[in-house]
Short mmCIF file of C-alpha atoms and ligand atoms in Angstrom, two decimals:
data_model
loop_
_atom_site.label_atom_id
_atom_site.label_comp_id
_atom_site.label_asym_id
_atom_site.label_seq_id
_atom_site.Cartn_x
_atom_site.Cartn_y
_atom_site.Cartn_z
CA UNK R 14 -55.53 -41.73 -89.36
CA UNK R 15 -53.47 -39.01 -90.67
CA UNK R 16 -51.70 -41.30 -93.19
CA UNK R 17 -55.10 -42.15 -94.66
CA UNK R 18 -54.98 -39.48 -97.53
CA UNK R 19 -50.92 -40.91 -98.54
CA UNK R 20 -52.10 -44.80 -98.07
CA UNK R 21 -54.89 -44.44 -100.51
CA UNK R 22 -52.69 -42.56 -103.03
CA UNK R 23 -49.95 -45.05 -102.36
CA UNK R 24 -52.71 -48.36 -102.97
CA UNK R 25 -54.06 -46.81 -106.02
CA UNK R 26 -50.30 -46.15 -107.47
CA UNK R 27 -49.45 -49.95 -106.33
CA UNK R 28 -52.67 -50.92 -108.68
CA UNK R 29 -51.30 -49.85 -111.47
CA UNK R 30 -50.84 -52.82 -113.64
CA UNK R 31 -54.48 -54.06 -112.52
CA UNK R 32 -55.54 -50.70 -114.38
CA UNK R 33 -53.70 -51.36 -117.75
CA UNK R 34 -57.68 -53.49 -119.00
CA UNK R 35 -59.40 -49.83 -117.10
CA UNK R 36 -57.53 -48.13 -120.26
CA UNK R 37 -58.54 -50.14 -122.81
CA UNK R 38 -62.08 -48.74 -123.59
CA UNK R 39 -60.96 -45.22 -122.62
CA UNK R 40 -61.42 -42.56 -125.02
CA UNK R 41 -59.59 -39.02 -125.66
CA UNK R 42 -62.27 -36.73 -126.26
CA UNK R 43 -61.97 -32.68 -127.44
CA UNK R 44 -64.26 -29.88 -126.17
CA UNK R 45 -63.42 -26.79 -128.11
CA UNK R 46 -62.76 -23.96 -126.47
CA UNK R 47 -62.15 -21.94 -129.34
CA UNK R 48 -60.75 -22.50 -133.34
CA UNK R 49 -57.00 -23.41 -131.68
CA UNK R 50 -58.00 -24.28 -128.22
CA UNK R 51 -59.33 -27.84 -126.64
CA UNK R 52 -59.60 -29.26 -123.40
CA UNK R 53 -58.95 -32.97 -123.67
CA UNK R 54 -60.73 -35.75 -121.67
CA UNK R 55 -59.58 -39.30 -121.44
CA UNK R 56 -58.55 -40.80 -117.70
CA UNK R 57 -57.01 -38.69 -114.95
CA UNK R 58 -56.51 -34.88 -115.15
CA UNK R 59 -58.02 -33.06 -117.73
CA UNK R 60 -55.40 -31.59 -120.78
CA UNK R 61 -55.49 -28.97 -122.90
CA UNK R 62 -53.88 -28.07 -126.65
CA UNK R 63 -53.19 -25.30 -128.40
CA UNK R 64 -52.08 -24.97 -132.03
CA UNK R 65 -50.57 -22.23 -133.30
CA UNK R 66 -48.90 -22.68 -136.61
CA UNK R 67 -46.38 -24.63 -136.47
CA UNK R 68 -45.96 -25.02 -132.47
CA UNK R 69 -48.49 -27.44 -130.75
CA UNK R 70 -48.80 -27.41 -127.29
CA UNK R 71 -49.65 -29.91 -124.97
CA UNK R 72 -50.63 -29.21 -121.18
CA UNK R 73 -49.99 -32.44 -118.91
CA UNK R 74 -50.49 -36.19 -120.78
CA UNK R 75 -52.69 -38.42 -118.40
CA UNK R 76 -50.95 -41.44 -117.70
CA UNK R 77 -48.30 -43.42 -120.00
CA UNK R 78 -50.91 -46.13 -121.14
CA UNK R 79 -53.23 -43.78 -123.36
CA UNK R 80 -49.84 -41.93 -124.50
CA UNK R 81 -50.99 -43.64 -128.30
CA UNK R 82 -54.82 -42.60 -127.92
CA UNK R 83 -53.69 -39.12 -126.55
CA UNK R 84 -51.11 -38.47 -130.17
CA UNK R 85 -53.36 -40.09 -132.37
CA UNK R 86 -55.97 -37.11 -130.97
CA UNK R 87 -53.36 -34.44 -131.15
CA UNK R 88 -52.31 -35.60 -134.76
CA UNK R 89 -56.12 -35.35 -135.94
CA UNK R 90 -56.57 -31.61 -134.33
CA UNK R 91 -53.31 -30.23 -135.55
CA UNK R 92 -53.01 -31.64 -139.04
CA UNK R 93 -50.36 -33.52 -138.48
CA UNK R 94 -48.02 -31.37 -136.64
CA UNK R 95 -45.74 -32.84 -134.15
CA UNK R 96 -46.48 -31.91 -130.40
CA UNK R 97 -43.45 -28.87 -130.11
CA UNK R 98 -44.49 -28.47 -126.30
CA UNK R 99 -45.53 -29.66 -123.15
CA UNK R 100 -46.21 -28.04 -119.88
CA UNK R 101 -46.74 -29.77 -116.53
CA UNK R 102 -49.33 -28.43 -113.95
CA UNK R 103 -48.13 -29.99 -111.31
CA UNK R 104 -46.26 -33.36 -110.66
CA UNK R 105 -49.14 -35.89 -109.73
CA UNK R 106 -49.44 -38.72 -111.80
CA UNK R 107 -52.17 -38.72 -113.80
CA UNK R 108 -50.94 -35.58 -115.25
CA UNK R 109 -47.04 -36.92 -116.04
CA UNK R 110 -47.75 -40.57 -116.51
CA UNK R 111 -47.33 -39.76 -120.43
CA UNK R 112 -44.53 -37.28 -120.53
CA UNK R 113 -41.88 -39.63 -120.95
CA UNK R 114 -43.90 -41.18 -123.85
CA UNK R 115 -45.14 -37.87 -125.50
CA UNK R 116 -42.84 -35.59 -125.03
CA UNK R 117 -38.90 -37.08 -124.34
CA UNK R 118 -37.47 -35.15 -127.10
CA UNK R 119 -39.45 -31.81 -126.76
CA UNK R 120 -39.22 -28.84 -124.16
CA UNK R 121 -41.04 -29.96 -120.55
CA UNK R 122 -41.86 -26.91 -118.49
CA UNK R 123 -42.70 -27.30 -115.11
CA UNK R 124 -42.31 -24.94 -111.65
CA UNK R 125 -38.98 -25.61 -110.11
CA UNK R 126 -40.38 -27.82 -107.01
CA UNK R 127 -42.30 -29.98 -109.50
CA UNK R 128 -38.61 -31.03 -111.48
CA UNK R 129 -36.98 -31.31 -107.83
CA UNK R 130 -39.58 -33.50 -106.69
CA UNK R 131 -40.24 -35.96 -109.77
CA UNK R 132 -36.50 -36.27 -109.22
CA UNK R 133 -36.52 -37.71 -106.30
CA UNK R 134 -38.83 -40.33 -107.98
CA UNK R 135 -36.20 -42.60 -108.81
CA UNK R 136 -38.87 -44.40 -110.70
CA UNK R 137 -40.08 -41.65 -113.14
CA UNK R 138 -38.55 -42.07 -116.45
CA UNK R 139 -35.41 -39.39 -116.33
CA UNK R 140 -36.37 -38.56 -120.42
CA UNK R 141 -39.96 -37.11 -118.78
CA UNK R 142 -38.57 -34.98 -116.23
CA UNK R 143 -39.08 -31.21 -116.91
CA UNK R 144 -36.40 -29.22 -118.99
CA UNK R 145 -37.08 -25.87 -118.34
CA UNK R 146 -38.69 -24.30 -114.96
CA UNK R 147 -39.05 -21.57 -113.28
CA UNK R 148 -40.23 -19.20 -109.74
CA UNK R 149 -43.03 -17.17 -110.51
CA UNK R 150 -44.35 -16.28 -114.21
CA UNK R 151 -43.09 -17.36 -117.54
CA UNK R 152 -45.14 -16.40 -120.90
CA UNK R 153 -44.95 -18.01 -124.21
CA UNK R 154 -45.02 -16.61 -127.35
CA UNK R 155 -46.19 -18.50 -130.26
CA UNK R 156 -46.77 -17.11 -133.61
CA UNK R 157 -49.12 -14.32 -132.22
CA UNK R 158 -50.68 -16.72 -129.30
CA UNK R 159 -49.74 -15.83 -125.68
CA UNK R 160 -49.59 -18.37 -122.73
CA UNK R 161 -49.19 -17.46 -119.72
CA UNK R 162 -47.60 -19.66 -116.29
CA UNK R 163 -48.58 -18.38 -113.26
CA UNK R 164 -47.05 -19.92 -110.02
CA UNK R 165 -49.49 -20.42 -107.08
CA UNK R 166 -48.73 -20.53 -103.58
CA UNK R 167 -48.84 -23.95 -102.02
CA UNK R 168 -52.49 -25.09 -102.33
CA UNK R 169 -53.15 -28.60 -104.01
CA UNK R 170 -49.32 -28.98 -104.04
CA UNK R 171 -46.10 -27.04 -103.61
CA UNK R 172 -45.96 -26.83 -107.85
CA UNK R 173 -49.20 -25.53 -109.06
CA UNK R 174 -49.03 -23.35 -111.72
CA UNK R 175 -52.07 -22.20 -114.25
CA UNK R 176 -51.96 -21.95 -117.65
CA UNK R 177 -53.38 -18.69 -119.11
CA UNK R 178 -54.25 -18.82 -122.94
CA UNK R 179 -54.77 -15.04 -123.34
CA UNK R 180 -56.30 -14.85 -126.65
CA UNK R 181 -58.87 -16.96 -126.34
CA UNK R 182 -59.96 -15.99 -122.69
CA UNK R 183 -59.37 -19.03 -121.35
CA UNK R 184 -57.35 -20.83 -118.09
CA UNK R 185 -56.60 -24.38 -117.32
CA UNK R 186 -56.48 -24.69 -113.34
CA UNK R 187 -54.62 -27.99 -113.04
CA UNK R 188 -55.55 -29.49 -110.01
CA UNK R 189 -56.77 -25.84 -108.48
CA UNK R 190 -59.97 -27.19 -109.60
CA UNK R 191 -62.01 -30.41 -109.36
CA UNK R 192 -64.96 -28.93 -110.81
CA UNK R 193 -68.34 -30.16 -108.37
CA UNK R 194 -66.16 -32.69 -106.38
CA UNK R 195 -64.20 -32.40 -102.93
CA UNK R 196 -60.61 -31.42 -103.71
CA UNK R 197 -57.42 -33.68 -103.08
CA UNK R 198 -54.99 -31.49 -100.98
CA UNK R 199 -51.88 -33.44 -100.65
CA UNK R 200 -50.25 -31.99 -97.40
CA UNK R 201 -47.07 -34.49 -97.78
CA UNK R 202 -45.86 -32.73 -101.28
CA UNK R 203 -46.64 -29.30 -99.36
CA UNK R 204 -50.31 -28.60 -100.19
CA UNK R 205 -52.44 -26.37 -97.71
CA UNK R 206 -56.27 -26.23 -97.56
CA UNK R 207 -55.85 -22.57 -96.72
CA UNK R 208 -53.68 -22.00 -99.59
CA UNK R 209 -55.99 -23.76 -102.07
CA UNK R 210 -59.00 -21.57 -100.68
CA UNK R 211 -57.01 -18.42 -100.66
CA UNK R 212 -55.50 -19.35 -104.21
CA UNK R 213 -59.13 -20.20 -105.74
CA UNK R 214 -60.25 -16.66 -104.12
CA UNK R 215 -57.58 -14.65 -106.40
CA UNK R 216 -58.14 -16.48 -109.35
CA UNK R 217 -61.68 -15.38 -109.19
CA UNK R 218 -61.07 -11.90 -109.09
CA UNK R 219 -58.54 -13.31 -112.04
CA UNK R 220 -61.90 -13.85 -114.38
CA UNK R 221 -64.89 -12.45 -116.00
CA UNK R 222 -68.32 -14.00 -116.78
CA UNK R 223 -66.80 -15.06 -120.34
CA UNK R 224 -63.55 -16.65 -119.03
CA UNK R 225 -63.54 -20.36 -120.15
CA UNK R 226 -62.02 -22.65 -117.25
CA UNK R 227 -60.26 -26.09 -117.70
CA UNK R 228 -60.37 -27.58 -113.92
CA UNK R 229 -57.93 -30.46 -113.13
CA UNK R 230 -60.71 -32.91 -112.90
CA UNK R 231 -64.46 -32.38 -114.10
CA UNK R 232 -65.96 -30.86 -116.75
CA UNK R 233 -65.06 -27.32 -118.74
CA UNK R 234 -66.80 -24.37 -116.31
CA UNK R 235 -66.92 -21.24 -115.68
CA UNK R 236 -66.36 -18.33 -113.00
CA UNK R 237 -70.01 -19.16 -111.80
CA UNK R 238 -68.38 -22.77 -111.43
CA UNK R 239 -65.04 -21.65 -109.53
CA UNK R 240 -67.51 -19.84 -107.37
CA UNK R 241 -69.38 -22.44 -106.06
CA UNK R 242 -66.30 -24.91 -104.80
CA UNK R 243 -64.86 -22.16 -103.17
CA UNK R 244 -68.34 -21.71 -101.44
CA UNK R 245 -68.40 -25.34 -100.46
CA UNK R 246 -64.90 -24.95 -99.50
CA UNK R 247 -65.90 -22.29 -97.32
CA UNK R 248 -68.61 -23.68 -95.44
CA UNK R 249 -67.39 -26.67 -95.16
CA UNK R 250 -64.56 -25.98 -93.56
CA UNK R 251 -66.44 -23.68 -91.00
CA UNK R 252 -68.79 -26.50 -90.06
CA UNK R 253 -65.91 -28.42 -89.43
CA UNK R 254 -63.71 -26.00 -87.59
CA UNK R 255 -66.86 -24.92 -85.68
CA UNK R 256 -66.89 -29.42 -84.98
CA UNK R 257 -63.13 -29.07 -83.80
CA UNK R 258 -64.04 -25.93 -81.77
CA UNK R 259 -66.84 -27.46 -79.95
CA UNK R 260 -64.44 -30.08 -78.80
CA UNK R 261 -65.13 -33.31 -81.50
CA UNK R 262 -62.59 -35.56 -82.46
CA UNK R 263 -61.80 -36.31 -85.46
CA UNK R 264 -64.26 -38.97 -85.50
CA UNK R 265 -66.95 -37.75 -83.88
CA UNK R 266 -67.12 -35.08 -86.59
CA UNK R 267 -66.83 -38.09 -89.85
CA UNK R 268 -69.56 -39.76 -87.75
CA UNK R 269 -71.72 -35.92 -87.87
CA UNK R 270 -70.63 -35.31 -91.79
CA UNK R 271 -71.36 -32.48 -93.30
CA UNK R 272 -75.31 -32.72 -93.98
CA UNK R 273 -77.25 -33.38 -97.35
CA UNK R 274 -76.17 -30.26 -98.83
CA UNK R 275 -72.63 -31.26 -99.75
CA UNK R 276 -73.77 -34.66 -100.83
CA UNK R 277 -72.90 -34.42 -104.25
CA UNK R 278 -69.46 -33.02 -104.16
CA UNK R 279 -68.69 -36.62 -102.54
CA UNK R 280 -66.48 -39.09 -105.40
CA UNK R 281 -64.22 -42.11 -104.96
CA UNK R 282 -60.98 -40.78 -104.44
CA UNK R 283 -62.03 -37.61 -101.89
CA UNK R 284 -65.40 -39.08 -100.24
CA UNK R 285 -67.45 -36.91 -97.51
CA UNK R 286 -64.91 -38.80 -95.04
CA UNK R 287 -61.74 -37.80 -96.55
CA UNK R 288 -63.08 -34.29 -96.91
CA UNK R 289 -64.07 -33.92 -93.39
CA UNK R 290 -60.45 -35.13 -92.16
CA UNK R 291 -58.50 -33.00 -94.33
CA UNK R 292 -60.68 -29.81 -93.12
CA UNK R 293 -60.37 -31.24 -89.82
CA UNK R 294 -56.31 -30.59 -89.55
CA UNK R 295 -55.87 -27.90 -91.74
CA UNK R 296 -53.97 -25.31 -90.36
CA UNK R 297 -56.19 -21.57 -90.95
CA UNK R 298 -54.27 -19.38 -88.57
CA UNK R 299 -53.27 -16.16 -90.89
CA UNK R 300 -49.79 -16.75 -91.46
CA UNK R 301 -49.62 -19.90 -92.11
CA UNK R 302 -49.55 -21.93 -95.11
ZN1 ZN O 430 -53.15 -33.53 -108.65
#
């Protein structure tokens, strides 16, 4: 039962070619966030560009099939410009599928254990693999706009990073955030339920009432927004734990769920059962990640 978060990621990579007609009808769609800032909305994680003179920056690129839909977009919002730019959240892939298509002859920045790992992909395209990484922090300075990477601790993966656009008060959280759904913690490339609560926690105290937030998945939100998953996280994880404590198995709590409160947070990929399993074996002891 354990495998049952890495099987269903595995089956919906294998369906890949079925999902070439799914991408047919899909459209890239801006929100502004403000005069040189949009979040972009298409299929898989959410992306965000900045434009700032002549440097246009891209953050993640979906999957390789809308790579055409995703450029036309860019070319409409930046005049022209060519994409100068692209930064990686993390290394899933509907947030690298495009890379190699977008962005093969441009700088790729990524957190070190996102390059080692899409590395070991023998089947990611080698021109899409990240060019520059790094540990902790690296900022960005284009002509008078300031982005900032921040490394998290293990929490959705063992790469996050956000992307702080300073000037405009404004973060994209990669896959720190689905915004109103259960999260996807992927254990076997080194996430950690406690480090994705205790990640979302700091970036909180991170924002004010004005910060605009890009989550991975979802629509554009706010600290309000952040607030409440890290509330469901919370309880939800108690009435779980509090399941495990009382001596349930694993099934016996899926077969309890979590009550109609948390209904809504339910969605294909993470559903109230594959919620209730990861919160079942996640380690919480203090010092462990
Ligand atoms: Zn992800």
């Amino acid at each position: 039962m354990k495998l049952s978060l890495a099987t269903a990621l595995v089956l919906l990579l294998a369906a890949a070619p079925l999902q070439a007609d799914r991408f047919k009808d899909v459209q890239v769609e801006e929100t502004k966030l403000a005069d040189n800032l949009y979040m972009l909305s298409g299929a898989g994680g959410n992306m965000a560009t900045l434009i700032a003179g002549d440097k246009v920056l891209l953050v993640d690129t979906q999957y390789a099939e809308l790579a055409g839909k995703i450029k036309t977009k860019l070319q409409q919002l930046s005049a022209n410009r060519p994409l100068t730019t692209l930064i990686n959240t993390h290394l899933h892939g509907d947030h690298v599928g495009g890379n190699s298509a977008l962005a093969a002859n441009i700088d790729i920045i990524a957190h070190n254990n996102v390059l080692s790992r899409l590395t070991q992909d023998a089947k990611f395209p080698r021109n899409g693999l990240p060019k520059t990484t790094f540990t902790d922090q690296l900022s960005l300075h284009l002509n008078g706009q300031t982005v900032r990477l921040d490394y998290m601790p293990p929490s959705h993966t063992d790469g996050d990073i956000v992307v702080w656009f300073e000037q405009a008060n404004a973060v994209h959280f990669g896959d720190l955030l689905f915004e109103g759904r259960f999260p996807f913690i992927d254990v076997s490339n080194g996430g950690s339920v406690k480090g994705y609560i205790d990640n979302t926690r700091t970036l909180i105290g991170m924002l004010n009432e004005q910060t605009k937030v890009i989550p991975g998945h979802g629509q554009l939100t706010d600290k309000a927004g952040v607030q409440r998953s890290l509330d469901m996280m919370e309880a939800t994880l108690a009435v779980v734990q509090g399941y495990k404590a009382a001596g349930m198995t694993e099934q016996q709590a899926v077969d309890k769920g979590l009550g109609q409160q948390w209904q809504s947070w339910h969605w294909n990929f993470i559903t109230e059962e594959r919620w209730i399993k990861t919160l079942y074996h996640a380690d919480v002891s203090a010092d462990v990640n």
